[in-house]
């Protein structure tokens, strides 16, 4: 009977995977030397307090144009299935075949869920989630490090645990000094945590953003009134789980949260220069020019001229804008990208060559 049931489940997975779903291909260019991968490292399923199956999380990711996801159910808040406490590896095992069929990179993870301090941590790229200690967070983090996990501090500014804003406690210093923290969520759901961005820069942590979704993604996007899920954009040497882990440890990641692009200056500057180009410069007379600027991405950019006219324009995804400038000659444009955040109080300024 169990054998027939297992065959039925495999048949269902194959049947669903064969349906004619449409994938939304997210257009974000590669940067020199690296592949651009779209990732969500914080998702819940019905094994903890989510409403979605592991297989459905994979299907959602494919439809929305992602390359990789991590299923990170709560370590402590586990639901019983089939009359017993299921393995913490079960979400990964359930989704593994669907991920292979859909060509989605699936990362084994778990969310360590404690009060503040220290709060919640995602333990990613685990080998065996069952070995993570359920009660003592220090032993849990120690085991995660032993397994070579990438350890992420989740939503430090979450209102339920940080009503007055994110706080770096002594416990976080101990965690950091022990090598138990490699990244920090600067964005979760639709929120941006400025303090977390500064800590990422000060402590040399990877900049990460995720959904932390517990509900179906269609419902999530409707509830948050977002056009796309919050995601981590990772610049990897290869399209594998190992490639993503290496990129995160090397801090080659940015966050796309609503219209915000958030990350280290050196990385976001490379990305912006792959997205934005000067299409044409038309000279009207001695000092008057019309410039056409093209956005080769799915980002929307809010752009200002640093040294002239004081105008600000939005260049939408895939669009070209035309604007007038008065200057002696046009060799380059110094632009301020008002929605490209490189610290809590600073946005990107860069030069685009003509």
Short mmCIF file of C-alpha atoms in Angstrom, two decimals:
data_model
loop_
_atom_site.label_atom_id
_atom_site.label_comp_id
_atom_site.label_asym_id
_atom_site.label_seq_id
_atom_site.Cartn_x
_atom_site.Cartn_y
_atom_site.Cartn_z
CA UNK A 1 0.00 0.00 0.00
CA UNK A 2 2.81 2.43 0.94
CA UNK A 3 4.60 1.48 -2.30
CA UNK A 4 1.53 2.32 -4.38
CA UNK A 5 1.09 5.60 -2.47
CA UNK A 6 4.73 6.52 -3.18
CA UNK A 7 4.25 5.78 -6.89
CA UNK A 8 1.16 7.97 -6.82
CA UNK A 9 3.09 10.88 -5.32
CA UNK A 10 5.85 10.59 -7.93
CA UNK A 11 3.20 10.46 -10.65
CA UNK A 12 1.55 13.58 -9.24
CA UNK A 13 4.88 15.43 -9.17
CA UNK A 14 5.60 14.48 -12.78
CA UNK A 15 2.07 15.40 -13.85
CA UNK A 16 2.27 18.83 -12.23
CA UNK A 17 5.74 19.46 -13.65
CA UNK A 18 4.45 18.66 -17.15
CA UNK A 19 1.74 21.32 -17.04
CA UNK A 20 2.23 24.30 -19.31
CA UNK A 21 3.27 26.88 -16.72
CA UNK A 22 4.67 30.21 -17.94
CA UNK A 23 7.94 31.43 -16.42
CA UNK A 24 8.56 35.13 -15.90
CA UNK A 25 12.19 35.63 -16.89
CA UNK A 26 13.65 38.35 -14.69
CA UNK A 27 16.02 40.50 -16.73
CA UNK A 28 19.05 41.38 -14.62
CA UNK A 29 22.36 41.39 -16.50
CA UNK A 30 25.47 39.52 -15.42
CA UNK A 31 28.44 41.49 -14.15
CA UNK A 32 31.95 40.87 -15.54
CA UNK A 33 33.17 37.42 -14.57
CA UNK A 34 30.00 36.29 -12.77
CA UNK A 35 26.53 34.87 -13.37
CA UNK A 36 23.55 36.70 -11.90
CA UNK A 37 21.33 34.37 -9.85
CA UNK A 38 17.99 35.34 -8.27
CA UNK A 39 17.46 33.74 -4.87
CA UNK A 40 15.11 33.60 -1.88
CA UNK A 41 16.79 32.03 1.15
CA UNK A 42 13.91 32.29 3.64
CA UNK A 43 10.70 30.34 2.95
CA UNK A 44 8.34 28.29 5.11
CA UNK A 45 6.21 25.25 4.33
CA UNK A 46 3.50 23.30 6.09
CA UNK A 47 6.18 21.42 8.05
CA UNK A 48 6.34 24.40 10.44
CA UNK A 49 3.91 27.33 10.33
CA UNK A 50 3.60 27.77 6.57
CA UNK A 51 0.59 27.01 4.39
CA UNK A 52 2.43 25.69 1.34
CA UNK A 53 3.99 22.35 0.40
CA UNK A 54 7.73 22.14 -0.32
CA UNK A 55 6.98 21.16 -3.92
CA UNK A 56 4.78 24.24 -4.36
CA UNK A 57 7.61 26.48 -3.18
CA UNK A 58 9.75 25.12 -6.00
CA UNK A 59 6.99 25.64 -8.55
CA UNK A 60 6.43 29.23 -7.39
CA UNK A 61 10.16 29.94 -7.71
CA UNK A 62 10.25 28.65 -11.27
CA UNK A 63 7.17 30.61 -12.32
CA UNK A 64 8.56 33.82 -10.81
CA UNK A 65 11.95 33.50 -12.52
CA UNK A 66 14.15 32.55 -9.58
CA UNK A 67 17.26 30.39 -9.78
CA UNK A 68 17.50 29.18 -6.18
CA UNK A 69 15.52 28.88 -2.95
CA UNK A 70 16.08 27.62 0.58
CA UNK A 71 13.30 26.00 2.58
CA UNK A 72 13.91 27.25 6.12
CA UNK A 73 11.17 25.93 8.36
CA UNK A 74 11.35 26.69 12.07
CA UNK A 75 13.58 24.20 13.86
CA UNK A 76 11.52 24.30 17.04
CA UNK A 77 7.98 24.77 15.71
CA UNK A 78 7.59 21.51 13.82
CA UNK A 79 4.27 19.97 12.88
CA UNK A 80 3.59 16.29 13.30
CA UNK A 81 3.03 14.25 10.16
CA UNK A 82 1.89 10.65 10.01
CA UNK A 83 1.70 10.53 13.79
CA UNK A 84 5.31 11.31 14.48
CA UNK A 85 7.74 14.21 14.60
CA UNK A 86 9.13 14.30 11.06
CA UNK A 87 12.78 14.75 10.21
CA UNK A 88 13.93 18.36 9.86
CA UNK A 89 15.34 17.32 6.49
CA UNK A 90 11.88 16.37 5.19
CA UNK A 91 11.04 19.66 3.38
CA UNK A 92 14.27 19.41 1.39
CA UNK A 93 13.72 15.73 0.62
CA UNK A 94 10.11 16.36 -0.46
CA UNK A 95 11.12 19.19 -2.81
CA UNK A 96 14.32 17.69 -4.20
CA UNK A 97 12.79 15.87 -7.18
CA UNK A 98 10.61 18.82 -8.17
CA UNK A 99 13.64 21.13 -7.97
CA UNK A 100 15.59 18.85 -10.28
CA UNK A 101 12.72 18.74 -12.78
CA UNK A 102 12.24 22.52 -12.67
CA UNK A 103 16.01 23.29 -12.70
CA UNK A 104 15.78 25.20 -9.42
CA UNK A 105 18.78 25.10 -7.09
CA UNK A 106 17.47 23.83 -3.76
CA UNK A 107 19.38 24.68 -0.58
CA UNK A 108 18.95 22.70 2.61
CA UNK A 109 18.16 25.05 5.50
CA UNK A 110 16.47 25.51 8.84
CA UNK A 111 15.45 28.56 10.88
CA UNK A 112 16.73 28.72 14.45
CA UNK A 113 13.90 30.55 16.22
CA UNK A 114 14.75 32.21 19.55
CA UNK A 115 13.59 35.27 21.44
CA UNK A 116 15.59 38.48 21.20
CA UNK A 117 18.44 38.31 21.87
CA UNK A 118 19.68 36.66 19.76
CA UNK A 119 16.56 36.35 17.55
CA UNK A 120 16.14 34.18 14.45
CA UNK A 121 18.91 32.71 12.30
CA UNK A 122 18.80 30.80 9.03
CA UNK A 123 21.31 27.98 8.81
CA UNK A 124 21.89 27.35 5.11
CA UNK A 125 23.77 24.69 3.11
CA UNK A 126 23.43 22.17 5.94
CA UNK A 127 24.20 18.48 5.50
CA UNK A 128 21.84 17.24 8.21
CA UNK A 129 19.29 19.55 9.85
CA UNK A 130 18.39 16.87 12.41
CA UNK A 131 21.74 17.38 14.14
CA UNK A 132 20.99 21.02 14.95
CA UNK A 133 20.27 21.38 18.69
CA UNK A 134 16.71 22.49 19.35
CA UNK A 135 17.09 24.19 22.74
CA UNK A 136 20.57 25.69 23.15
CA UNK A 137 21.20 28.21 20.38
CA UNK A 138 24.95 28.21 20.97
CA UNK A 139 25.14 24.45 20.45
CA UNK A 140 22.92 24.82 17.38
CA UNK A 141 25.17 27.47 15.85
CA UNK A 142 28.26 25.48 16.78
CA UNK A 143 26.91 22.43 14.94
CA UNK A 144 25.92 24.58 11.96
CA UNK A 145 29.46 25.92 11.73
CA UNK A 146 30.80 22.35 11.98
CA UNK A 147 28.64 21.45 8.97
CA UNK A 148 30.03 24.40 7.01
CA UNK A 149 26.73 26.30 7.02
CA UNK A 150 26.25 29.88 5.92
CA UNK A 151 24.63 31.50 8.98
CA UNK A 152 22.25 34.41 8.44
CA UNK A 153 20.77 36.73 11.07
CA UNK A 154 17.14 37.11 10.04
CA UNK A 155 15.02 40.28 10.09
CA UNK A 156 16.92 42.14 12.87
CA UNK A 157 14.45 45.03 12.68
CA UNK A 158 11.30 42.89 12.84
CA UNK A 159 8.82 44.89 14.93
CA UNK A 160 7.70 41.91 16.99
CA UNK A 161 11.23 41.44 18.35
CA UNK A 162 12.62 44.95 17.87
CA UNK A 163 9.77 47.45 18.40
CA UNK A 164 12.21 50.36 18.77
CA UNK A 165 14.46 49.33 15.90
CA UNK A 166 17.25 46.84 15.40
CA UNK A 167 19.74 46.45 18.26
CA UNK A 168 23.14 44.72 18.22
CA UNK A 169 23.33 42.96 21.60
CA UNK A 170 26.30 41.43 23.42
CA UNK A 171 24.98 38.05 22.31
CA UNK A 172 25.44 39.09 18.70
CA UNK A 173 29.02 40.12 19.40
CA UNK A 174 29.69 36.66 20.85
CA UNK A 175 28.00 34.99 17.88
CA UNK A 176 29.99 37.12 15.44
CA UNK A 177 33.32 36.57 17.22
CA UNK A 178 32.75 32.80 17.18
CA UNK A 179 32.29 32.83 13.41
CA UNK A 180 28.60 32.00 13.69
CA UNK A 181 27.33 34.88 11.55
CA UNK A 182 28.15 35.33 7.87
CA UNK A 183 25.27 37.45 6.61
CA UNK A 184 22.39 39.64 7.69
CA UNK A 185 18.93 40.28 6.26
CA UNK A 186 18.89 43.99 5.44
CA UNK A 187 15.43 43.46 3.98
CA UNK A 188 12.57 41.11 4.79
CA UNK A 189 9.06 41.16 3.32
CA UNK A 190 8.92 44.75 2.07
CA UNK A 191 10.93 46.23 4.95
CA UNK A 192 14.42 47.74 4.83
CA UNK A 193 16.55 47.83 8.00
CA UNK A 194 19.12 50.67 7.67
CA UNK A 195 21.00 49.63 10.82
CA UNK A 196 21.48 46.15 9.39
CA UNK A 197 23.01 47.61 6.23
CA UNK A 198 25.57 49.51 8.28
CA UNK A 199 26.37 46.41 10.35
CA UNK A 200 26.92 44.46 7.14
CA UNK A 201 29.50 47.05 6.07
CA UNK A 202 31.13 47.36 9.50
CA UNK A 203 31.28 43.62 10.22
CA UNK A 204 31.96 42.45 6.64
CA UNK A 205 28.72 40.46 6.43
CA UNK A 206 26.89 39.44 3.28
CA UNK A 207 23.93 41.65 2.33
CA UNK A 208 20.83 39.45 2.03
CA UNK A 209 17.11 40.02 1.46
CA UNK A 210 14.29 37.47 1.46
CA UNK A 211 10.52 37.14 1.71
CA UNK A 212 10.14 35.01 4.87
CA UNK A 213 6.87 33.96 3.25
CA UNK A 214 4.54 31.59 5.10
CA UNK A 215 1.68 31.85 2.60
CA UNK A 216 1.37 31.21 -1.16
CA UNK A 217 3.41 33.76 -3.10
CA UNK A 218 0.38 35.12 -4.98
CA UNK A 219 -1.23 35.91 -1.63
CA UNK A 220 2.06 37.32 -0.34
CA UNK A 221 2.37 39.75 -3.25
CA UNK A 222 -1.27 40.81 -2.92
CA UNK A 223 -0.94 41.32 0.83
CA UNK A 224 2.23 43.40 0.53
CA UNK A 225 1.15 45.20 -2.68
CA UNK A 226 4.51 44.33 -4.23
CA UNK A 227 5.13 43.68 -7.92
CA UNK A 228 7.84 41.12 -7.18
CA UNK A 229 9.14 39.25 -4.17
CA UNK A 230 12.07 40.61 -2.17
CA UNK A 231 15.12 38.64 -3.27
CA UNK A 232 18.86 38.27 -2.99
CA UNK A 233 20.75 38.74 -6.24
CA UNK A 234 23.92 36.68 -6.08
CA UNK A 235 26.88 36.95 -8.46
CA UNK A 236 28.29 33.44 -8.70
CA UNK A 237 31.10 31.78 -10.61
CA UNK A 238 28.79 28.86 -11.44
CA UNK A 239 25.09 28.05 -11.30
CA UNK A 240 25.25 25.58 -8.41
CA UNK A 241 24.55 25.57 -4.67
CA UNK A 242 28.31 25.58 -4.10
CA UNK A 243 28.66 28.58 -6.41
CA UNK A 244 25.99 30.49 -4.47
CA UNK A 245 27.60 29.67 -1.12
CA UNK A 246 31.02 30.83 -2.35
CA UNK A 247 29.51 34.09 -3.64
CA UNK A 248 27.73 34.78 -0.34
CA UNK A 249 30.88 34.14 1.68
CA UNK A 250 32.71 36.53 -0.67
CA UNK A 251 29.89 39.13 -0.19
CA UNK A 252 28.95 39.23 -3.88
CA UNK A 253 25.25 39.89 -3.35
CA UNK A 254 22.73 42.70 -3.48
CA UNK A 255 19.07 42.92 -2.48
CA UNK A 256 16.10 43.88 -4.64
CA UNK A 257 13.29 45.12 -2.41
CA UNK A 258 10.40 46.79 -4.24
CA UNK A 259 12.18 49.56 -6.20
CA UNK A 260 15.24 49.58 -3.93
CA UNK A 261 18.54 47.99 -4.92
CA UNK A 262 20.66 47.59 -1.78
CA UNK A 263 24.29 46.55 -1.52
CA UNK A 264 27.97 47.34 -1.29
CA UNK A 265 29.08 50.15 -3.55
CA UNK A 266 31.58 48.12 -5.57
CA UNK A 267 28.98 45.46 -6.41
CA UNK A 268 25.96 47.68 -7.11
CA UNK A 269 28.11 50.04 -9.18
CA UNK A 270 29.13 47.16 -11.45
CA UNK A 271 25.51 46.07 -11.70
CA UNK A 272 24.20 49.54 -12.50
CA UNK A 273 26.79 50.00 -15.24
CA UNK A 274 25.59 46.79 -16.87
CA UNK A 275 21.98 48.03 -16.65
CA UNK A 276 22.35 51.63 -17.82
CA UNK A 277 23.88 52.85 -21.07
CA UNK A 278 23.87 55.99 -23.18
CA UNK A 279 21.95 55.25 -26.36
CA UNK A 280 22.61 58.52 -28.17
CA UNK A 281 23.79 62.10 -27.73
CA UNK A 282 22.31 64.66 -30.14
CA UNK A 283 23.99 68.07 -30.36
CA UNK A 284 21.46 70.85 -30.94
CA UNK A 285 23.91 73.77 -30.95
CA UNK A 286 27.17 74.75 -29.28
CA UNK A 287 26.16 73.97 -25.68
CA UNK A 288 22.82 72.18 -25.97
CA UNK A 289 22.41 68.39 -26.13
CA UNK A 290 19.69 65.79 -25.99
CA UNK A 291 20.77 62.54 -24.35
CA UNK A 292 18.98 59.19 -24.58
CA UNK A 293 19.62 56.77 -21.71
CA UNK A 294 18.59 53.10 -21.88
CA UNK A 295 17.72 50.77 -18.97
CA UNK A 296 18.61 47.20 -19.92
CA UNK A 297 17.03 45.53 -16.87
CA UNK A 298 13.84 44.85 -14.94
CA UNK A 299 14.80 47.42 -12.31
CA UNK A 300 13.20 50.85 -12.18
CA UNK A 301 15.79 53.56 -11.52
CA UNK A 302 15.27 57.03 -10.07
CA UNK A 303 18.10 59.09 -11.52
CA UNK A 304 19.41 62.61 -10.89
CA UNK A 305 22.15 64.58 -12.62
CA UNK A 306 24.80 65.34 -10.00
CA UNK A 307 26.20 68.47 -11.64
CA UNK A 308 23.32 69.98 -13.50
CA UNK A 309 19.73 71.16 -13.82
CA UNK A 310 18.54 69.53 -10.59
CA UNK A 311 16.15 67.22 -12.40
CA UNK A 312 15.16 63.74 -11.28
CA UNK A 313 13.64 61.22 -13.66
CA UNK A 314 12.44 57.65 -13.37
CA UNK A 315 13.65 55.28 -16.04
CA UNK A 316 11.41 52.25 -16.03
CA UNK A 317 12.44 48.67 -16.73
CA UNK A 318 13.42 48.19 -20.38
CA UNK A 319 12.73 51.84 -21.24
CA UNK A 320 14.69 54.73 -22.70
CA UNK A 321 14.45 58.30 -21.42
CA UNK A 322 15.47 61.46 -23.25
CA UNK A 323 16.62 64.60 -21.47
CA UNK A 324 18.23 67.93 -22.24
CA UNK A 325 21.54 69.16 -20.82
CA UNK A 326 23.53 72.34 -21.33
CA UNK A 327 27.30 71.87 -21.29
CA UNK A 328 30.44 72.59 -23.29
CA UNK A 329 30.98 68.95 -24.19
CA UNK A 330 29.54 65.56 -23.26
CA UNK A 331 32.12 62.86 -22.49
CA UNK A 332 30.45 61.37 -19.45
CA UNK A 333 27.48 61.79 -17.14
CA UNK A 334 27.76 61.85 -13.37
CA UNK A 335 24.51 60.36 -12.10
CA UNK A 336 22.95 59.84 -8.71
CA UNK A 337 20.77 56.73 -8.39
CA UNK A 338 18.31 57.74 -5.70
CA UNK A 339 16.98 54.21 -5.13
CA UNK A 340 20.34 52.39 -5.12
CA UNK A 341 21.29 52.25 -1.44
CA UNK A 342 24.91 51.70 -0.36
CA UNK A 343 24.57 52.55 3.36
CA UNK A 344 21.91 53.72 5.79
CA UNK A 345 22.22 57.31 4.56
CA UNK A 346 23.97 57.12 1.19
CA UNK A 347 22.93 56.33 -2.37
CA UNK A 348 25.07 55.49 -5.36
CA UNK A 349 26.77 58.19 -7.42
CA UNK A 350 28.70 57.02 -10.45
CA UNK A 351 29.95 58.10 -13.85
CA UNK A 352 28.47 56.69 -17.06
CA UNK A 353 30.82 57.09 -20.01
CA UNK A 354 29.47 58.35 -23.33
#
